[in-house]
Amino acid sequence: KMTDLRSPTIEDLDVLYKIEIDSYPEDEAATREKLDFRIQNANPYFLVCEKSDTKEVIGFTTGTASTQSILTHESMSTHEANGTTLNIHSVVIAEQYRRKGIATKMLIEYLETVKRTTNIELVLLLCKTNLIPFYEKCGFTLVGKSDVVHGAESWWEMKLSFK
């Protein structure tokens, strides 16, 4: 196995933030404070991907729980620990490791872990048009165009039900 997933610690924050800002436009990237909040408050929904041999952190998937079954700006901005809907915020791999199938493996393992270890029933995310096939390959179905405005581009909502 080339990579392992593990829970993040506060010591990971610098490298996680660097991967985040290298992966998203400035008006879309999570702030350092948001990543810090998610490490401390939504840890069951935050998994770091590291190389098995060197333990180098090369990516991560993070989300927050919600009691709403649709994605809204509000539901994306909070974490409700008792929620049964998971809103995924970031699925990222460091640039030099992209296009090797690592993100697919990471996301599928992340979803299996969440399904096994939490009470989440529904997973939602927003993506751009070019990533729809990637998320479909990982088991998501297209809901439609999202009303959520985040950054300059328009977004598509996708969902995966565990029920």
Tab-separated table of C-alpha atoms in Angstrom:
chain	number	residue	atom	x	y	z
A	1	LYS	CA	0.000	0.000	0.000
A	2	MET	CA	1.456	3.344	-1.042
A	3	THR	CA	-0.571	5.646	1.190
A	4	ASP	CA	-2.275	5.615	4.586
A	5	LEU	CA	-5.082	7.718	6.008
A	6	ARG	CA	-4.984	9.025	9.570
A	7	SER	CA	-6.595	11.687	11.707
A	8	PRO	CA	-4.922	15.100	11.601
A	9	THR	CA	-3.289	16.802	14.562
A	10	ILE	CA	-2.624	20.484	15.071
A	11	GLU	CA	1.019	19.795	14.059
A	12	ASP	CA	-0.265	19.062	10.537
A	13	LEU	CA	-1.892	22.488	10.131
A	14	ASP	CA	0.967	24.204	8.253
A	15	VAL	CA	1.338	21.508	5.602
A	16	LEU	CA	-2.437	21.052	5.254
A	17	TYR	CA	-2.910	24.782	4.755
A	18	LYS	CA	-0.143	24.855	2.142
A	19	ILE	CA	-1.766	22.004	0.166
A	20	GLU	CA	-5.173	23.758	0.434
A	21	ILE	CA	-3.967	27.141	-0.864
A	22	ASP	CA	-1.945	25.445	-3.623
A	23	SER	CA	-5.071	23.555	-4.725
A	24	TYR	CA	-7.839	26.169	-4.815
A	25	PRO	CA	-8.139	29.748	-6.095
A	26	GLU	CA	-7.730	32.361	-3.375
A	27	ASP	CA	-11.471	33.114	-3.202
A	28	GLU	CA	-12.272	29.415	-2.653
A	29	ALA	CA	-9.504	28.062	-0.406
A	30	ALA	CA	-10.301	27.426	3.243
A	31	THR	CA	-8.594	29.792	5.653
A	32	ARG	CA	-6.013	28.518	8.112
A	33	GLU	CA	-8.559	29.240	10.868
A	34	LYS	CA	-11.217	27.075	9.181
A	35	LEU	CA	-8.799	24.156	8.829
A	36	ASP	CA	-7.772	24.595	12.463
A	37	PHE	CA	-11.457	24.594	13.501
A	38	ARG	CA	-12.125	21.422	11.498
A	39	ILE	CA	-9.098	19.618	12.989
A	40	GLN	CA	-10.277	20.444	16.500
A	41	ASN	CA	-14.075	20.199	16.121
A	42	ALA	CA	-14.808	17.938	13.145
A	43	ASN	CA	-11.895	15.509	13.508
A	44	PRO	CA	-13.896	12.329	12.645
A	45	TYR	CA	-14.540	13.874	9.219
A	46	PHE	CA	-10.951	14.956	8.544
A	47	LEU	CA	-8.465	12.413	7.223
A	48	VAL	CA	-4.899	13.092	6.151
A	49	CYS	CA	-3.285	11.068	3.369
A	50	GLU	CA	0.398	10.287	3.860
A	51	LYS	CA	2.975	8.206	2.023
A	52	SER	CA	3.343	4.853	3.775
A	53	ASP	CA	7.135	4.798	3.598
A	54	THR	CA	8.132	8.384	4.443
A	55	LYS	CA	4.991	9.568	6.321
A	56	GLU	CA	5.023	12.679	4.094
A	57	VAL	CA	1.574	14.318	4.099
A	58	ILE	CA	0.444	14.486	0.459
A	59	GLY	CA	-3.271	15.256	0.724
A	60	PHE	CA	-6.442	15.260	2.769
A	61	THR	CA	-10.225	15.093	2.744
A	62	THR	CA	-12.253	17.181	5.147
A	63	GLY	CA	-15.906	17.787	5.856
A	64	THR	CA	-18.359	18.954	8.491
A	65	ALA	CA	-21.610	17.430	9.698
A	66	SER	CA	-24.979	19.084	9.246
A	67	THR	CA	-28.583	18.436	10.269
A	68	GLN	CA	-29.767	19.690	6.851
A	69	SER	CA	-30.130	17.356	3.883
A	70	ILE	CA	-29.283	20.040	1.319
A	71	LEU	CA	-26.187	22.144	0.874
A	72	THR	CA	-26.549	25.791	1.809
A	73	HIS	CA	-24.012	28.481	2.545
A	74	GLU	CA	-25.052	28.220	6.200
A	75	SER	CA	-24.803	24.423	6.400
A	76	MET	CA	-21.326	24.631	4.858
A	77	SER	CA	-20.211	27.249	7.405
A	78	THR	CA	-20.955	25.337	10.615
A	79	HIS	CA	-20.392	21.934	12.163
A	80	GLU	CA	-23.287	20.207	13.921
A	81	ALA	CA	-21.779	17.199	15.658
A	82	ASN	CA	-25.152	15.413	15.811
A	83	GLY	CA	-25.828	15.863	12.080
A	84	THR	CA	-26.354	12.875	9.786
A	85	THR	CA	-25.383	14.753	6.610
A	86	LEU	CA	-21.708	15.217	5.785
A	87	ASN	CA	-20.677	18.235	3.708
A	88	ILE	CA	-17.290	17.599	2.099
A	89	HIS	CA	-15.198	20.767	1.761
A	90	SER	CA	-11.819	19.676	0.406
A	91	VAL	CA	-10.514	16.659	-1.486
A	92	VAL	CA	-6.924	17.600	-2.264
A	93	ILE	CA	-3.617	16.048	-3.258
A	94	ALA	CA	-0.306	17.904	-3.407
A	95	GLU	CA	0.487	18.872	-6.986
A	96	GLN	CA	3.415	16.519	-7.603
A	97	TYR	CA	1.245	13.508	-6.630
A	98	ARG	CA	-1.802	14.328	-8.779
A	99	ARG	CA	-3.092	12.223	-11.691
A	100	LYS	CA	-1.861	8.951	-10.145
A	101	GLY	CA	-5.213	7.703	-8.795
A	102	ILE	CA	-4.339	8.692	-5.223
A	103	ALA	CA	-7.338	11.044	-4.774
A	104	THR	CA	-9.753	8.315	-5.924
A	105	LYS	CA	-8.301	5.795	-3.460
A	106	MET	CA	-8.183	8.440	-0.699
A	107	LEU	CA	-11.808	9.529	-1.167
A	108	ILE	CA	-13.176	5.978	-1.398
A	109	GLU	CA	-11.288	4.980	1.774
A	110	TYR	CA	-12.440	8.206	3.471
A	111	LEU	CA	-16.084	7.429	2.631
A	112	GLU	CA	-15.726	3.831	3.853
A	113	THR	CA	-14.215	5.091	7.122
A	114	VAL	CA	-16.965	7.678	7.656
A	115	LYS	CA	-19.645	5.071	6.925
A	116	ARG	CA	-18.082	2.619	9.385
A	117	THR	CA	-17.223	5.005	12.239
A	118	THR	CA	-19.937	7.715	12.274
A	119	ASN	CA	-23.729	8.065	12.021
A	120	ILE	CA	-23.585	9.877	8.675
A	121	GLU	CA	-26.329	8.796	6.239
A	122	LEU	CA	-25.859	11.274	3.374
A	123	VAL	CA	-22.718	12.852	1.889
A	124	LEU	CA	-22.938	16.081	-0.121
A	125	LEU	CA	-20.366	18.154	-1.959
A	126	LEU	CA	-20.008	20.927	-4.503
A	127	CYS	CA	-17.718	20.609	-7.489
A	128	LYS	CA	-16.932	22.262	-10.792
A	129	THR	CA	-18.009	20.753	-14.104
A	130	ASN	CA	-14.640	19.134	-14.863
A	131	LEU	CA	-14.714	17.098	-11.621
A	132	ILE	CA	-18.186	15.556	-12.045
A	133	PRO	CA	-16.748	12.344	-13.644
A	134	PHE	CA	-14.204	11.977	-10.803
A	135	TYR	CA	-16.908	12.107	-8.131
A	136	GLU	CA	-19.195	9.804	-10.138
A	137	LYS	CA	-16.340	7.279	-10.222
A	138	CYS	CA	-16.219	7.518	-6.416
A	139	GLY	CA	-19.940	6.712	-6.129
A	140	PHE	CA	-21.612	10.150	-6.146
A	141	THR	CA	-24.585	11.103	-8.296
A	142	LEU	CA	-25.265	14.531	-9.746
A	143	VAL	CA	-28.072	16.476	-8.048
A	144	GLY	CA	-27.862	19.572	-10.246
A	145	LYS	CA	-26.601	23.137	-10.290
A	146	SER	CA	-26.065	24.565	-6.820
A	147	ASP	CA	-27.483	27.851	-5.546
A	148	VAL	CA	-24.433	28.268	-3.325
A	149	VAL	CA	-22.114	31.063	-4.416
A	150	HIS	CA	-18.469	30.490	-3.495
A	151	GLY	CA	-15.788	32.260	-5.485
A	152	ALA	CA	-16.369	33.283	-9.098
A	153	GLU	CA	-17.416	30.033	-10.782
A	154	SER	CA	-20.691	28.130	-10.631
A	155	TRP	CA	-20.916	24.819	-8.805
A	156	TRP	CA	-22.662	21.464	-9.125
A	157	GLU	CA	-24.071	19.588	-6.152
A	158	MET	CA	-23.381	15.868	-5.855
A	159	LYS	CA	-24.604	13.330	-3.332
A	160	LEU	CA	-23.928	9.839	-2.022
A	161	SER	CA	-26.364	8.047	0.269
A	162	PHE	CA	-25.229	5.399	2.769
A	163	LYS	CA	-28.816	4.231	3.348
